[in-house]
């Protein structure tokens, strides 16, 4: 039997970092927070750490440039 889990750490440009290295570090920190809680989850970087569940609901991703335009 194979069990697959996914852990996701999220940091948004330019809200959480202005360059790739810092952005990657912020996302990686969130990833390891998820893994420390037992894996199979997600965490979004906030100004002072991880965003709460209620703050995540208020995150306006439509105003964050995606770079896909």
XYZ file of N, CA and C in Angstrom:
207
model
N 0.836 -1.177 0.000
C 0.000 0.000 0.000
C 0.886 1.246 0.000
N 0.540 2.208 -0.838
C 1.294 3.445 -0.973
C 0.427 4.607 -0.502
N 0.958 5.408 0.415
C 0.261 6.593 0.882
C 1.037 7.819 0.423
N 0.357 8.719 -0.250
C 0.980 9.934 -0.755
C 0.370 11.127 -0.028
N 1.237 12.015 0.456
C 0.764 13.245 1.086
C 1.400 14.425 0.374
N 0.824 15.597 0.573
C 1.394 16.803 -0.022
C 1.480 17.873 1.064
N 2.609 18.538 1.090
C 2.833 19.656 1.999
C 3.212 20.857 1.151
N 2.559 21.995 1.418
C 2.767 23.183 0.591
C 3.077 24.379 1.474
N 4.137 25.075 1.141
C 4.479 26.339 1.785
C 4.352 27.450 0.755
N 3.673 28.529 1.109
C 3.373 29.591 0.149
C 3.924 30.930 0.633
N 4.572 31.646 -0.271
C 4.981 33.030 -0.078
C 4.697 33.743 -1.390
N 4.188 34.943 -1.313
C 3.763 35.659 -2.518
C 4.699 36.825 -2.847
N 5.033 36.959 -4.114
C 5.839 38.073 -4.603
C 4.906 39.191 -5.026
N 5.133 40.397 -4.704
C 6.217 40.977 -3.919
C 5.851 41.182 -2.447
N 4.704 40.662 -2.045
C 4.220 40.875 -0.674
C 5.194 40.364 0.383
N 5.789 39.199 0.173
C 6.629 38.587 1.203
C 8.117 38.666 0.919
N 8.491 39.030 -0.272
C 9.912 39.165 -0.619
C 10.033 39.861 -1.964
N 11.157 40.533 -2.155
C 11.351 41.268 -3.408
C 12.332 40.588 -4.357
N 12.909 39.445 -3.927
C 13.807 38.717 -4.812
C 13.599 37.215 -4.624
N 14.105 36.445 -5.575
C 13.850 35.004 -5.582
C 14.375 34.314 -4.326
N 15.587 34.644 -3.916
C 16.209 33.955 -2.781
C 15.393 34.130 -1.509
N 14.967 35.337 -1.228
C 14.183 35.615 -0.023
C 12.795 35.005 -0.121
N 12.204 35.047 -1.307
C 10.887 34.457 -1.515
C 10.940 32.943 -1.317
N 11.960 32.313 -1.863
C 12.144 30.868 -1.715
C 12.312 30.501 -0.247
N 13.101 31.281 0.482
C 13.332 31.018 1.905
C 12.030 31.121 2.700
N 11.219 32.139 2.407
C 9.948 32.317 3.113
C 9.010 31.139 2.847
N 8.915 30.711 1.601
C 8.062 29.571 1.249
C 8.584 28.292 1.891
N 9.903 28.125 1.908
C 10.515 26.940 2.508
C 10.245 26.879 4.015
N 10.303 28.029 4.682
C 9.986 28.067 6.120
C 8.547 27.624 6.373
N 7.630 28.065 5.524
C 6.225 27.660 5.676
C 6.085 26.167 5.409
N 6.797 25.646 4.429
C 6.755 24.217 4.117
C 7.173 23.394 5.335
N 8.238 23.790 5.988
C 8.714 23.020 7.131
C 7.815 23.177 8.350
N 7.056 24.276 8.439
C 6.038 24.378 9.495
C 4.979 23.305 9.290
N 4.548 23.145 8.039
C 3.544 22.128 7.715
C 4.082 20.748 8.056
N 5.302 20.454 7.639
C 5.886 19.140 7.893
C 6.053 18.864 9.380
N 6.343 19.894 10.174
C 6.506 19.702 11.614
C 5.182 19.362 12.297
N 4.070 19.716 11.651
C 2.743 19.402 12.198
C 2.243 18.035 11.742
N 3.038 17.331 10.982
C 2.634 15.993 10.564
C 2.398 15.847 9.086
N 2.740 16.838 8.318
C 2.631 16.798 6.855
C 1.193 16.881 6.365
N 1.067 16.801 5.065
C -0.221 16.833 4.388
C -1.050 18.053 4.783
N -0.557 19.223 4.425
C -1.267 20.460 4.697
C -0.617 21.604 3.947
N -1.004 22.823 4.330
C -0.429 24.002 3.692
C -0.292 25.114 4.718
N 0.600 26.051 4.417
C 0.803 27.228 5.253
C 1.131 28.395 4.338
N 0.563 29.559 4.634
C 0.797 30.761 3.850
C 1.564 31.758 4.708
N 2.623 32.288 4.143
C 3.460 33.253 4.834
C 2.671 34.533 5.091
N 2.827 35.080 6.291
C 2.232 36.358 6.645
C 3.321 37.355 6.973
N 2.947 38.550 7.354
C 3.939 39.573 7.661
C 4.806 39.173 8.853
N 4.208 38.554 9.858
C 4.939 38.179 11.074
C 4.899 36.677 11.320
N 4.933 35.881 10.280
C 4.862 34.431 10.423
C 3.768 33.866 9.542
N 3.117 32.836 10.019
C 2.078 32.161 9.242
C 0.744 32.874 9.382
N 0.010 32.972 8.266
C -1.333 33.546 8.304
C -2.291 32.586 8.996
N -3.194 33.133 9.790
C -4.220 32.322 10.429
C -5.238 31.879 9.378
N -6.072 30.935 9.744
C -7.099 30.454 8.808
C -8.023 31.583 8.380
N -8.417 32.447 9.316
C -9.324 33.547 8.954
C -8.621 34.570 8.069
N -7.342 34.829 8.324
C -6.598 35.763 7.479
C -6.410 35.197 6.078
N -6.247 33.867 5.978
C -6.104 33.241 4.662
C -7.367 33.429 3.842
N -8.524 33.400 4.488
C -9.775 33.609 3.770
C -9.884 35.033 3.233
N -9.232 35.959 3.903
C -9.293 37.363 3.501
C -8.226 37.738 2.481
N -7.314 36.840 2.195
C -6.239 37.121 1.251
C -6.832 37.377 -0.135
N -6.548 38.543 -0.681
C -7.116 38.920 -1.973
C -6.119 38.590 -3.073
N -6.132 37.346 -3.539
C -5.155 36.922 -4.548
C -5.376 37.584 -5.902
N -6.534 38.162 -6.120
C -6.768 38.833 -7.398
C -5.929 40.099 -7.532
N -5.492 40.679 -6.416
C -4.678 41.884 -6.459
C -3.188 41.594 -6.464
N -2.815 40.325 -6.381
C -1.405 39.947 -6.399
C -1.022 39.619 -7.835
N -0.046 40.318 -8.411
C 0.341 40.018 -9.788
C 0.836 38.586 -9.928
N 0.327 37.877 -10.904
C 0.698 36.483 -11.086
C 1.871 36.289 -12.031
N 2.132 37.272 -12.877
C 3.179 37.115 -13.859
C 2.738 36.296 -15.065
N 1.462 35.914 -15.084
C 0.956 35.093 -16.199
C 0.369 35.939 -17.324
N 0.228 37.252 -17.066
C -0.430 38.154 -17.989
C 0.190 38.196 -19.308
